[in-house]
């Protein structure tokens, strides 16, 4: 088992720009995709991921100091340290039954495909760590490895079914034909996003408000373009962070660059991913007639959407304020704040057809729940981190915003705790 874990950790450690091409190549060879087409798709996809990561990581690097300044200025003090999603993921892969969970979930996916219980072909092996995380926290909650495995399996089944349900809206709103996002930390919020959007349809004023990027640009002209929106939001964010004039200008320009360059980098990624997905779907549909397969990959691809970027940027200072005023919150949200703010916006944006106002309101509600979950999971998260060899650096409790986004896993852990 340790050999399998080491191999998975090595592949995942390469990052998506190397990991995804390797996975695509192996799957393509198994399905006999033409080697020339396959190589071009794999390398182009890797280049696209590299471009997206460069843009987003640079943005996060520039935002980080402003976030730290906001925490200091707002006087935010908590006793649970946010160690960031990489630490959570590393501790998850160190879970002793991680390899077992991987094979269980892989077997479930294959069985569901054969039985036509799902059309989701989960190729994002890195995101299997979400199912492992579910199994791990349910184990710590129940004291039973079997219950942990059952919960991990349930999480996978529900995730694949939600991927089937959301695939059409993902294809329509994000321009990703034949692609779905079976990552449980994101898709778990899809039903709530759908219900909230239905509620907004019955709120006077809000139900008539057109606030998608196209409508905003049409109404406000040049000020409504992503370039200008990014500049304005970045300047406001820089001011809230207490930056001087040069600092405000720098944050504004990097935010504008993120708004403009991320979608362009995503276009490169899609040039590689879509032909591969089409080739795989064509071969699978020939072999299993009557199915309409879709390729399951990481929901991080949604951050290229202009509405997701805008909502994500707005949620950074909002998350700090919520962390300060919510009486139950004990997490200091720093490490994941920019990433999680954008990922949580995916399905609110999808179901509202890019409406920034509706999506922002939904994300505020999501973030309140997320902070509650992250705080509640701190004891289990700390135990998982210690077992994974993480150095707490003097902190009594650790958690992450990322852990708080695992809504389905948290609910399953609550149920699992009843069997302790």
mmCIF file of C-alpha atoms in Angstrom:
data_model
loop_
_atom_site.group_PDB
_atom_site.id
_atom_site.type_symbol
_atom_site.label_atom_id
_atom_site.label_comp_id
_atom_site.label_asym_id
_atom_site.label_seq_id
_atom_site.Cartn_x
_atom_site.Cartn_y
_atom_site.Cartn_z
ATOM 1 C CA UNK A 1 0.000 0.000 0.000
ATOM 2 C CA UNK A 2 2.829 2.404 0.855
ATOM 3 C CA UNK A 3 4.241 1.998 -2.660
ATOM 4 C CA UNK A 4 0.877 3.081 -4.091
ATOM 5 C CA UNK A 5 0.687 6.061 -1.730
ATOM 6 C CA UNK A 6 4.254 7.105 -2.599
ATOM 7 C CA UNK A 7 3.495 6.834 -6.323
ATOM 8 C CA UNK A 8 0.295 8.891 -5.986
ATOM 9 C CA UNK A 9 2.063 11.490 -3.865
ATOM 10 C CA UNK A 10 4.869 11.736 -6.442
ATOM 11 C CA UNK A 11 2.434 12.259 -9.313
ATOM 12 C CA UNK A 12 0.320 14.753 -7.346
ATOM 13 C CA UNK A 13 3.455 16.562 -6.208
ATOM 14 C CA UNK A 14 4.263 17.400 -9.816
ATOM 15 C CA UNK A 15 1.342 19.831 -9.857
ATOM 16 C CA UNK A 16 -1.507 19.952 -12.376
ATOM 17 C CA UNK A 17 0.691 21.167 -15.241
ATOM 18 C CA UNK A 18 2.541 17.815 -15.172
ATOM 19 C CA UNK A 19 0.007 15.578 -13.432
ATOM 20 C CA UNK A 20 -2.883 16.151 -15.847
ATOM 21 C CA UNK A 21 -0.806 15.487 -19.008
ATOM 22 C CA UNK A 22 0.453 12.217 -17.451
ATOM 23 C CA UNK A 23 -3.086 11.118 -16.555
ATOM 24 C CA UNK A 24 -4.415 12.176 -19.967
ATOM 25 C CA UNK A 25 -1.616 10.286 -21.733
ATOM 26 C CA UNK A 26 -2.215 7.054 -19.785
ATOM 27 C CA UNK A 27 -5.983 7.223 -20.363
ATOM 28 C CA UNK A 28 -5.479 8.112 -24.022
ATOM 29 C CA UNK A 29 -3.134 5.168 -24.588
ATOM 30 C CA UNK A 30 -5.578 2.794 -22.876
ATOM 31 C CA UNK A 31 -8.415 4.059 -25.074
ATOM 32 C CA UNK A 32 -6.219 4.070 -28.194
ATOM 33 C CA UNK A 33 -6.435 7.775 -28.965
ATOM 34 C CA UNK A 34 -4.226 8.722 -31.939
ATOM 35 C CA UNK A 35 -0.738 9.315 -30.567
ATOM 36 C CA UNK A 36 -0.183 12.585 -32.453
ATOM 37 C CA UNK A 37 -3.448 14.090 -31.244
ATOM 38 C CA UNK A 38 -2.852 12.762 -27.746
ATOM 39 C CA UNK A 39 0.641 14.242 -27.357
ATOM 40 C CA UNK A 40 -0.471 17.664 -28.584
ATOM 41 C CA UNK A 41 -3.494 17.668 -26.256
ATOM 42 C CA UNK A 42 -1.414 16.611 -23.242
ATOM 43 C CA UNK A 43 1.317 19.205 -23.703
ATOM 44 C CA UNK A 44 -1.109 22.021 -24.565
ATOM 45 C CA UNK A 45 -3.168 21.246 -21.458
ATOM 46 C CA UNK A 46 -0.025 21.322 -19.316
ATOM 47 C CA UNK A 47 0.996 24.682 -20.790
ATOM 48 C CA UNK A 48 -2.505 26.019 -20.082
ATOM 49 C CA UNK A 49 -2.357 24.913 -16.456
ATOM 50 C CA UNK A 50 1.087 26.485 -16.151
ATOM 51 C CA UNK A 51 -0.249 29.801 -17.488
ATOM 52 C CA UNK A 52 -3.264 29.806 -15.173
ATOM 53 C CA UNK A 53 -1.095 28.957 -12.148
ATOM 54 C CA UNK A 54 1.380 31.726 -12.980
ATOM 55 C CA UNK A 55 -1.387 34.330 -13.140
ATOM 56 C CA UNK A 56 -3.297 33.178 -10.047
ATOM 57 C CA UNK A 57 -0.204 32.544 -7.913
ATOM 58 C CA UNK A 58 1.154 35.993 -8.773
ATOM 59 C CA UNK A 59 -2.187 37.525 -7.832
ATOM 60 C CA UNK A 60 -2.227 35.647 -4.518
ATOM 61 C CA UNK A 61 1.353 36.715 -3.807
ATOM 62 C CA UNK A 62 0.373 40.361 -4.286
ATOM 63 C CA UNK A 63 -2.884 40.008 -2.334
ATOM 64 C CA UNK A 64 -1.238 38.237 0.611
ATOM 65 C CA UNK A 65 0.376 41.301 2.217
ATOM 66 C CA UNK A 66 -2.877 43.259 1.891
ATOM 67 C CA UNK A 67 -4.766 40.435 3.605
ATOM 68 C CA UNK A 68 -2.233 40.420 6.434
ATOM 69 C CA UNK A 69 -2.603 44.182 6.793
ATOM 70 C CA UNK A 70 -6.395 43.895 6.873
ATOM 71 C CA UNK A 71 -6.192 41.312 9.649
ATOM 72 C CA UNK A 72 -3.996 43.657 11.681
ATOM 73 C CA UNK A 73 -6.106 46.758 10.989
ATOM 74 C CA UNK A 74 -9.386 45.034 11.833
ATOM 75 C CA UNK A 75 -7.889 43.589 15.038
ATOM 76 C CA UNK A 76 -8.801 40.004 14.130
ATOM 77 C CA UNK A 77 -7.525 37.521 16.721
ATOM 78 C CA UNK A 78 -8.434 33.837 16.791
ATOM 79 C CA UNK A 79 -7.014 30.659 18.334
ATOM 80 C CA UNK A 80 -7.313 28.326 15.297
ATOM 81 C CA UNK A 81 -4.512 28.712 12.775
ATOM 82 C CA UNK A 82 -5.299 28.388 9.068
ATOM 83 C CA UNK A 83 -2.516 26.130 7.742
ATOM 84 C CA UNK A 84 -3.703 26.243 4.109
ATOM 85 C CA UNK A 85 -5.112 23.633 1.774
ATOM 86 C CA UNK A 86 -1.691 22.148 0.789
ATOM 87 C CA UNK A 87 -1.109 21.137 4.413
ATOM 88 C CA UNK A 88 -4.626 19.686 4.613
ATOM 89 C CA UNK A 89 -4.078 17.727 1.408
ATOM 90 C CA UNK A 90 -0.669 16.439 2.543
ATOM 91 C CA UNK A 91 -2.104 15.248 5.860
ATOM 92 C CA UNK A 92 -4.984 13.620 3.984
ATOM 93 C CA UNK A 93 -2.679 11.593 1.744
ATOM 94 C CA UNK A 94 -0.808 10.471 4.871
ATOM 95 C CA UNK A 95 -3.979 8.829 6.199
ATOM 96 C CA UNK A 96 -3.101 5.095 6.575
ATOM 97 C CA UNK A 97 -6.090 3.940 4.498
ATOM 98 C CA UNK A 98 -5.606 6.517 1.740
ATOM 99 C CA UNK A 99 -4.701 3.897 -0.889
ATOM 100 C CA UNK A 100 -7.693 1.771 0.106
ATOM 101 C CA UNK A 101 -10.008 4.757 -0.365
ATOM 102 C CA UNK A 102 -8.487 5.455 -3.798
ATOM 103 C CA UNK A 103 -9.169 1.898 -4.987
ATOM 104 C CA UNK A 104 -12.660 1.883 -3.448
ATOM 105 C CA UNK A 105 -13.610 5.143 -5.179
ATOM 106 C CA UNK A 106 -12.036 4.051 -8.462
ATOM 107 C CA UNK A 107 -13.985 0.788 -8.276
ATOM 108 C CA UNK A 108 -17.191 2.681 -7.494
ATOM 109 C CA UNK A 109 -16.683 4.979 -10.479
ATOM 110 C CA UNK A 110 -16.081 2.044 -12.845
ATOM 111 C CA UNK A 111 -19.061 0.097 -11.453
ATOM 112 C CA UNK A 112 -21.376 3.103 -11.755
ATOM 113 C CA UNK A 113 -20.234 3.648 -15.346
ATOM 114 C CA UNK A 114 -20.863 0.002 -16.252
ATOM 115 C CA UNK A 115 -24.298 0.065 -14.581
ATOM 116 C CA UNK A 116 -25.073 3.415 -16.260
ATOM 117 C CA UNK A 117 -25.579 4.943 -12.819
ATOM 118 C CA UNK A 118 -23.301 7.841 -13.805
ATOM 119 C CA UNK A 119 -21.721 9.295 -16.928
ATOM 120 C CA UNK A 120 -18.873 10.928 -14.997
ATOM 121 C CA UNK A 121 -15.415 9.584 -15.856
ATOM 122 C CA UNK A 122 -13.346 10.884 -12.919
ATOM 123 C CA UNK A 123 -9.836 11.469 -14.286
ATOM 124 C CA UNK A 124 -8.683 14.046 -11.710
ATOM 125 C CA UNK A 125 -6.836 11.683 -9.387
ATOM 126 C CA UNK A 126 -5.530 14.559 -7.277
ATOM 127 C CA UNK A 127 -9.104 15.326 -6.215
ATOM 128 C CA UNK A 128 -9.448 11.790 -4.836
ATOM 129 C CA UNK A 129 -7.916 13.388 -1.738
ATOM 130 C CA UNK A 130 -11.375 14.889 -1.091
ATOM 131 C CA UNK A 131 -12.853 11.411 -0.661
ATOM 132 C CA UNK A 132 -9.886 10.402 1.488
ATOM 133 C CA UNK A 133 -10.458 13.484 3.645
ATOM 134 C CA UNK A 134 -14.087 12.460 4.116
ATOM 135 C CA UNK A 135 -13.084 8.935 5.124
ATOM 136 C CA UNK A 136 -10.398 10.262 7.481
ATOM 137 C CA UNK A 137 -12.551 12.769 9.396
ATOM 138 C CA UNK A 138 -15.375 10.228 9.611
ATOM 139 C CA UNK A 139 -12.904 7.719 11.037
ATOM 140 C CA UNK A 140 -11.762 10.215 13.683
ATOM 141 C CA UNK A 141 -15.386 11.114 14.440
ATOM 142 C CA UNK A 142 -16.593 7.498 14.771
ATOM 143 C CA UNK A 143 -13.451 5.605 15.793
ATOM 144 C CA UNK A 144 -14.266 3.056 13.082
ATOM 145 C CA UNK A 145 -12.195 2.584 9.921
ATOM 146 C CA UNK A 146 -15.111 0.743 8.289
ATOM 147 C CA UNK A 147 -17.499 3.639 8.895
ATOM 148 C CA UNK A 148 -14.840 5.967 7.514
ATOM 149 C CA UNK A 149 -14.571 3.938 4.309
ATOM 150 C CA UNK A 150 -18.358 3.771 3.949
ATOM 151 C CA UNK A 151 -18.612 7.541 4.335
ATOM 152 C CA UNK A 152 -15.845 8.070 1.772
ATOM 153 C CA UNK A 153 -17.736 5.808 -0.644
ATOM 154 C CA UNK A 154 -21.015 7.659 -0.038
ATOM 155 C CA UNK A 155 -19.253 10.966 -0.630
ATOM 156 C CA UNK A 156 -17.951 9.684 -3.978
ATOM 157 C CA UNK A 157 -21.348 8.330 -5.101
ATOM 158 C CA UNK A 158 -23.159 11.566 -4.250
ATOM 159 C CA UNK A 159 -20.398 13.614 -5.892
ATOM 160 C CA UNK A 160 -20.629 11.661 -9.160
ATOM 161 C CA UNK A 161 -24.421 12.031 -9.210
ATOM 162 C CA UNK A 162 -24.136 15.761 -8.557
ATOM 163 C CA UNK A 163 -21.609 15.948 -11.396
ATOM 164 C CA UNK A 164 -24.176 14.358 -13.731
ATOM 165 C CA UNK A 165 -26.813 16.857 -12.604
ATOM 166 C CA UNK A 166 -24.594 19.954 -12.935
ATOM 167 C CA UNK A 167 -22.754 18.978 -16.130
ATOM 168 C CA UNK A 168 -25.184 20.729 -18.519
ATOM 169 C CA UNK A 169 -25.017 24.005 -16.570
ATOM 170 C CA UNK A 170 -21.218 23.731 -16.351
ATOM 171 C CA UNK A 171 -21.015 23.218 -20.104
ATOM 172 C CA UNK A 172 -23.348 26.132 -20.810
ATOM 173 C CA UNK A 173 -22.018 28.711 -18.368
ATOM 174 C CA UNK A 174 -18.288 27.935 -18.402
ATOM 175 C CA UNK A 175 -17.990 26.906 -22.042
ATOM 176 C CA UNK A 176 -16.589 23.466 -21.237
ATOM 177 C CA UNK A 177 -18.331 20.856 -23.403
ATOM 178 C CA UNK A 178 -18.202 17.320 -22.052
ATOM 179 C CA UNK A 179 -16.612 18.420 -18.769
ATOM 180 C CA UNK A 180 -17.868 18.250 -15.159
ATOM 181 C CA UNK A 181 -16.437 19.158 -11.757
ATOM 182 C CA UNK A 182 -16.770 16.174 -9.360
ATOM 183 C CA UNK A 183 -14.665 17.824 -6.670
ATOM 184 C CA UNK A 184 -16.664 17.455 -3.474
ATOM 185 C CA UNK A 185 -15.439 20.659 -1.812
ATOM 186 C CA UNK A 186 -17.081 22.642 -4.611
ATOM 187 C CA UNK A 187 -19.959 20.564 -5.934
ATOM 188 C CA UNK A 188 -21.390 19.932 -2.450
ATOM 189 C CA UNK A 189 -22.624 23.531 -2.571
ATOM 190 C CA UNK A 190 -24.436 23.134 -5.898
ATOM 191 C CA UNK A 191 -27.873 22.180 -4.442
ATOM 192 C CA UNK A 192 -27.783 25.136 -2.052
ATOM 193 C CA UNK A 193 -26.686 27.468 -4.853
ATOM 194 C CA UNK A 194 -29.603 26.220 -6.962
ATOM 195 C CA UNK A 195 -32.132 26.728 -4.142
ATOM 196 C CA UNK A 196 -30.859 30.200 -3.271
ATOM 197 C CA UNK A 197 -31.080 31.266 -6.906
ATOM 198 C CA UNK A 198 -34.721 30.111 -6.919
ATOM 199 C CA UNK A 199 -35.332 32.247 -3.810
ATOM 200 C CA UNK A 200 -33.801 35.279 -5.516
ATOM 201 C CA UNK A 201 -36.290 34.812 -8.368
ATOM 202 C CA UNK A 202 -39.055 35.797 -5.906
ATOM 203 C CA UNK A 203 -37.367 38.811 -4.267
ATOM 204 C CA UNK A 204 -38.607 42.094 -5.789
ATOM 205 C CA UNK A 205 -35.816 44.136 -7.296
ATOM 206 C CA UNK A 206 -33.253 41.355 -7.082
ATOM 207 C CA UNK A 207 -35.238 39.184 -9.496
ATOM 208 C CA UNK A 208 -35.059 41.900 -12.168
ATOM 209 C CA UNK A 209 -31.450 42.927 -11.643
ATOM 210 C CA UNK A 210 -29.182 42.051 -14.561
ATOM 211 C CA UNK A 211 -25.661 41.941 -13.155
ATOM 212 C CA UNK A 212 -23.759 39.547 -15.426
ATOM 213 C CA UNK A 213 -20.515 40.882 -17.001
ATOM 214 C CA UNK A 214 -22.196 41.561 -20.349
ATOM 215 C CA UNK A 215 -25.039 43.557 -18.782
ATOM 216 C CA UNK A 216 -22.649 45.458 -16.533
ATOM 217 C CA UNK A 217 -20.443 46.338 -19.486
ATOM 218 C CA UNK A 218 -23.457 47.425 -21.547
ATOM 219 C CA UNK A 219 -24.763 49.630 -18.729
ATOM 220 C CA UNK A 220 -21.495 51.172 -17.585
ATOM 221 C CA UNK A 221 -19.562 51.189 -20.854
ATOM 222 C CA UNK A 222 -15.798 51.092 -20.475
ATOM 223 C CA UNK A 223 -16.138 51.040 -16.659
ATOM 224 C CA UNK A 224 -18.012 47.743 -16.962
ATOM 225 C CA UNK A 225 -15.213 45.937 -18.788
ATOM 226 C CA UNK A 226 -13.292 43.237 -16.837
ATOM 227 C CA UNK A 227 -10.123 45.320 -17.194
ATOM 228 C CA UNK A 228 -11.687 48.319 -15.434
ATOM 229 C CA UNK A 229 -13.623 46.247 -12.889
ATOM 230 C CA UNK A 230 -10.385 44.540 -11.886
ATOM 231 C CA UNK A 231 -8.598 47.863 -11.567
ATOM 232 C CA UNK A 232 -11.346 49.393 -9.419
ATOM 233 C CA UNK A 233 -11.752 46.328 -7.185
ATOM 234 C CA UNK A 234 -7.982 46.025 -6.794
ATOM 235 C CA UNK A 235 -7.662 49.680 -5.825
ATOM 236 C CA UNK A 236 -10.412 49.336 -3.207
ATOM 237 C CA UNK A 237 -8.788 46.181 -1.890
ATOM 238 C CA UNK A 238 -5.404 47.901 -1.718
ATOM 239 C CA UNK A 239 -6.899 50.809 0.224
ATOM 240 C CA UNK A 240 -8.607 48.463 2.708
ATOM 241 C CA UNK A 241 -5.239 46.786 3.174
ATOM 242 C CA UNK A 242 -3.711 50.116 4.225
ATOM 243 C CA UNK A 243 -1.269 50.305 1.303
ATOM 244 C CA UNK A 244 0.418 53.511 0.223
ATOM 245 C CA UNK A 245 -0.249 54.966 -3.224
ATOM 246 C CA UNK A 246 2.324 52.748 -4.909
ATOM 247 C CA UNK A 247 0.954 49.680 -3.128
ATOM 248 C CA UNK A 248 -2.632 50.482 -4.117
ATOM 249 C CA UNK A 249 -1.591 50.939 -7.757
ATOM 250 C CA UNK A 250 0.323 47.645 -7.712
ATOM 251 C CA UNK A 251 -2.572 45.640 -6.258
ATOM 252 C CA UNK A 252 -4.959 47.321 -8.723
ATOM 253 C CA UNK A 253 -2.809 46.427 -11.724
ATOM 254 C CA UNK A 254 -2.272 42.829 -10.640
ATOM 255 C CA UNK A 255 -6.005 42.442 -10.039
ATOM 256 C CA UNK A 256 -6.760 43.864 -13.488
ATOM 257 C CA UNK A 257 -4.162 41.526 -14.994
ATOM 258 C CA UNK A 258 -5.810 38.563 -13.282
ATOM 259 C CA UNK A 259 -9.216 39.520 -14.700
ATOM 260 C CA UNK A 260 -7.816 39.797 -18.231
ATOM 261 C CA UNK A 261 -5.105 37.120 -18.428
ATOM 262 C CA UNK A 262 -6.739 34.206 -16.595
ATOM 263 C CA UNK A 263 -9.468 33.668 -19.238
ATOM 264 C CA UNK A 264 -6.830 33.882 -21.983
ATOM 265 C CA UNK A 265 -4.684 31.240 -20.282
ATOM 266 C CA UNK A 266 -7.793 29.093 -19.876
ATOM 267 C CA UNK A 267 -8.364 29.299 -23.626
ATOM 268 C CA UNK A 268 -4.945 27.681 -24.114
ATOM 269 C CA UNK A 269 -5.832 24.956 -21.629
ATOM 270 C CA UNK A 270 -9.117 24.288 -23.409
ATOM 271 C CA UNK A 271 -7.301 23.932 -26.745
ATOM 272 C CA UNK A 272 -5.705 20.838 -25.264
ATOM 273 C CA UNK A 273 -8.449 19.544 -22.992
ATOM 274 C CA UNK A 274 -11.497 19.748 -25.256
ATOM 275 C CA UNK A 275 -10.078 17.707 -28.190
ATOM 276 C CA UNK A 276 -8.920 15.075 -25.669
ATOM 277 C CA UNK A 277 -12.326 15.006 -23.965
ATOM 278 C CA UNK A 278 -14.048 14.741 -27.345
ATOM 279 C CA UNK A 279 -11.792 11.861 -28.416
ATOM 280 C CA UNK A 280 -12.342 9.980 -25.145
ATOM 281 C CA UNK A 281 -16.098 10.531 -25.246
ATOM 282 C CA UNK A 282 -16.301 9.391 -28.859
ATOM 283 C CA UNK A 283 -14.452 6.159 -28.116
ATOM 284 C CA UNK A 284 -16.425 5.448 -24.940
ATOM 285 C CA UNK A 285 -19.753 6.228 -26.569
ATOM 286 C CA UNK A 286 -18.947 3.782 -29.376
ATOM 287 C CA UNK A 287 -18.089 1.073 -26.871
ATOM 288 C CA UNK A 288 -20.990 1.852 -24.527
ATOM 289 C CA UNK A 289 -23.780 3.066 -26.781
ATOM 290 C CA UNK A 290 -26.502 5.135 -25.187
ATOM 291 C CA UNK A 291 -24.203 6.853 -22.680
ATOM 292 C CA UNK A 292 -23.212 10.498 -22.740
ATOM 293 C CA UNK A 293 -19.926 10.475 -20.870
ATOM 294 C CA UNK A 294 -18.320 13.592 -19.416
ATOM 295 C CA UNK A 295 -14.797 14.014 -18.092
ATOM 296 C CA UNK A 296 -14.510 14.905 -14.396
ATOM 297 C CA UNK A 297 -11.752 17.401 -13.589
ATOM 298 C CA UNK A 298 -10.899 19.992 -10.923
ATOM 299 C CA UNK A 299 -13.394 22.825 -10.345
ATOM 300 C CA UNK A 300 -10.426 25.200 -10.136
ATOM 301 C CA UNK A 301 -10.945 25.722 -13.875
ATOM 302 C CA UNK A 302 -13.977 27.887 -13.059
ATOM 303 C CA UNK A 303 -11.768 30.655 -11.669
ATOM 304 C CA UNK A 304 -11.154 31.793 -15.246
ATOM 305 C CA UNK A 305 -14.767 32.991 -15.421
ATOM 306 C CA UNK A 306 -14.978 36.821 -15.103
ATOM 307 C CA UNK A 307 -17.912 36.613 -12.669
ATOM 308 C CA UNK A 308 -16.069 34.074 -10.483
ATOM 309 C CA UNK A 309 -13.000 36.307 -10.395
ATOM 310 C CA UNK A 310 -15.052 39.413 -9.528
ATOM 311 C CA UNK A 311 -17.025 37.645 -6.788
ATOM 312 C CA UNK A 312 -13.856 36.025 -5.453
ATOM 313 C CA UNK A 313 -12.088 39.366 -5.143
ATOM 314 C CA UNK A 314 -15.118 40.905 -3.403
ATOM 315 C CA UNK A 315 -15.222 37.977 -0.971
ATOM 316 C CA UNK A 316 -11.645 38.465 0.261
ATOM 317 C CA UNK A 317 -12.378 41.521 2.450
ATOM 318 C CA UNK A 318 -15.888 40.185 3.127
ATOM 319 C CA UNK A 319 -14.425 36.959 4.562
ATOM 320 C CA UNK A 320 -12.158 38.942 6.888
ATOM 321 C CA UNK A 321 -15.128 40.975 8.134
ATOM 322 C CA UNK A 322 -17.267 37.858 8.624
ATOM 323 C CA UNK A 323 -14.450 36.130 10.514
ATOM 324 C CA UNK A 324 -14.274 39.148 12.805
ATOM 325 C CA UNK A 325 -17.990 39.551 13.575
ATOM 326 C CA UNK A 326 -19.310 35.979 13.648
ATOM 327 C CA UNK A 327 -19.446 34.928 17.329
ATOM 328 C CA UNK A 328 -18.832 31.236 16.642
ATOM 329 C CA UNK A 329 -15.815 31.673 14.385
ATOM 330 C CA UNK A 330 -12.364 30.860 15.763
ATOM 331 C CA UNK A 331 -10.435 30.502 12.470
ATOM 332 C CA UNK A 332 -7.999 33.147 11.238
ATOM 333 C CA UNK A 333 -8.604 32.982 7.458
ATOM 334 C CA UNK A 334 -5.410 33.919 5.653
ATOM 335 C CA UNK A 335 -3.736 31.082 3.758
ATOM 336 C CA UNK A 336 -6.630 30.033 1.499
ATOM 337 C CA UNK A 337 -8.682 33.194 1.392
ATOM 338 C CA UNK A 338 -8.195 34.152 -2.268
ATOM 339 C CA UNK A 339 -8.453 30.584 -3.598
ATOM 340 C CA UNK A 340 -11.504 29.545 -1.583
ATOM 341 C CA UNK A 341 -13.354 32.769 -2.340
ATOM 342 C CA UNK A 342 -13.141 32.029 -6.061
ATOM 343 C CA UNK A 343 -13.905 28.290 -5.801
ATOM 344 C CA UNK A 344 -17.017 28.859 -3.678
ATOM 345 C CA UNK A 345 -18.398 31.182 -6.356
ATOM 346 C CA UNK A 346 -18.485 28.497 -9.084
ATOM 347 C CA UNK A 347 -22.029 27.188 -8.712
ATOM 348 C CA UNK A 348 -23.640 30.464 -7.581
ATOM 349 C CA UNK A 349 -22.231 31.956 -10.786
ATOM 350 C CA UNK A 350 -23.374 28.979 -12.865
ATOM 351 C CA UNK A 351 -26.975 28.888 -11.626
ATOM 352 C CA UNK A 352 -27.378 32.682 -11.707
ATOM 353 C CA UNK A 353 -25.955 32.800 -15.245
ATOM 354 C CA UNK A 354 -23.078 35.001 -14.183
ATOM 355 C CA UNK A 355 -25.082 37.427 -12.030
ATOM 356 C CA UNK A 356 -22.428 38.956 -9.782
ATOM 357 C CA UNK A 357 -24.878 40.339 -7.182
ATOM 358 C CA UNK A 358 -26.743 37.050 -6.706
ATOM 359 C CA UNK A 359 -23.483 35.118 -6.630
ATOM 360 C CA UNK A 360 -21.982 37.465 -4.047
ATOM 361 C CA UNK A 361 -24.993 37.095 -1.730
ATOM 362 C CA UNK A 362 -24.823 33.302 -2.046
ATOM 363 C CA UNK A 363 -21.086 33.319 -1.337
ATOM 364 C CA UNK A 364 -21.621 35.394 1.813
ATOM 365 C CA UNK A 365 -24.057 32.703 3.023
ATOM 366 C CA UNK A 366 -21.643 29.951 1.971
ATOM 367 C CA UNK A 367 -18.739 31.617 3.775
ATOM 368 C CA UNK A 368 -20.705 31.875 7.026
ATOM 369 C CA UNK A 369 -21.365 28.128 6.841
ATOM 370 C CA UNK A 370 -17.779 27.443 5.774
ATOM 371 C CA UNK A 371 -16.325 29.282 8.783
ATOM 372 C CA UNK A 372 -18.647 27.336 11.088
ATOM 373 C CA UNK A 373 -17.550 24.010 9.588
ATOM 374 C CA UNK A 374 -13.851 24.956 9.642
ATOM 375 C CA UNK A 375 -14.142 25.881 13.316
ATOM 376 C CA UNK A 376 -16.113 22.726 14.168
ATOM 377 C CA UNK A 377 -13.612 20.471 12.373
ATOM 378 C CA UNK A 378 -10.562 21.968 14.117
ATOM 379 C CA UNK A 379 -10.098 19.126 16.663
ATOM 380 C CA UNK A 380 -10.422 16.428 13.977
ATOM 381 C CA UNK A 381 -8.325 18.456 11.521
ATOM 382 C CA UNK A 382 -5.610 18.865 14.174
ATOM 383 C CA UNK A 383 -5.571 15.120 14.899
ATOM 384 C CA UNK A 384 -5.294 14.391 11.169
ATOM 385 C CA UNK A 385 -2.473 16.909 10.771
ATOM 386 C CA UNK A 386 -0.524 15.491 13.736
ATOM 387 C CA UNK A 387 -0.935 11.944 12.426
ATOM 388 C CA UNK A 388 0.340 13.164 9.056
ATOM 389 C CA UNK A 389 3.493 14.557 10.660
ATOM 390 C CA UNK A 390 2.554 18.247 10.376
ATOM 391 C CA UNK A 391 4.470 20.602 12.682
ATOM 392 C CA UNK A 392 1.875 22.693 14.539
ATOM 393 C CA UNK A 393 4.507 25.329 15.321
ATOM 394 C CA UNK A 394 3.073 25.934 18.793
ATOM 395 C CA UNK A 395 -0.562 26.177 17.688
ATOM 396 C CA UNK A 396 -3.073 24.293 19.841
ATOM 397 C CA UNK A 397 -5.576 23.855 17.000
ATOM 398 C CA UNK A 398 -5.304 24.062 13.223
ATOM 399 C CA UNK A 399 -7.875 24.036 10.464
ATOM 400 C CA UNK A 400 -8.381 25.456 6.977
ATOM 401 C CA UNK A 401 -10.969 27.285 4.943
ATOM 402 C CA UNK A 402 -10.575 24.388 2.535
ATOM 403 C CA UNK A 403 -11.778 21.965 5.220
ATOM 404 C CA UNK A 404 -14.782 24.218 5.761
ATOM 405 C CA UNK A 405 -15.778 23.883 2.109
ATOM 406 C CA UNK A 406 -16.254 20.112 2.462
ATOM 407 C CA UNK A 407 -19.940 20.447 3.299
ATOM 408 C CA UNK A 408 -20.955 16.880 2.417
ATOM 409 C CA UNK A 409 -17.981 15.381 4.265
ATOM 410 C CA UNK A 410 -18.796 17.433 7.357
ATOM 411 C CA UNK A 411 -22.427 16.269 7.346
ATOM 412 C CA UNK A 412 -21.283 12.668 6.979
ATOM 413 C CA UNK A 413 -18.834 13.129 9.869
ATOM 414 C CA UNK A 414 -21.662 14.381 12.079
ATOM 415 C CA UNK A 415 -23.630 11.224 11.275
ATOM 416 C CA UNK A 416 -20.516 9.070 11.758
ATOM 417 C CA UNK A 417 -20.007 10.639 15.191
ATOM 418 C CA UNK A 418 -23.323 9.146 16.310
ATOM 419 C CA UNK A 419 -21.718 5.684 16.077
ATOM 420 C CA UNK A 420 -18.756 6.533 18.293
#
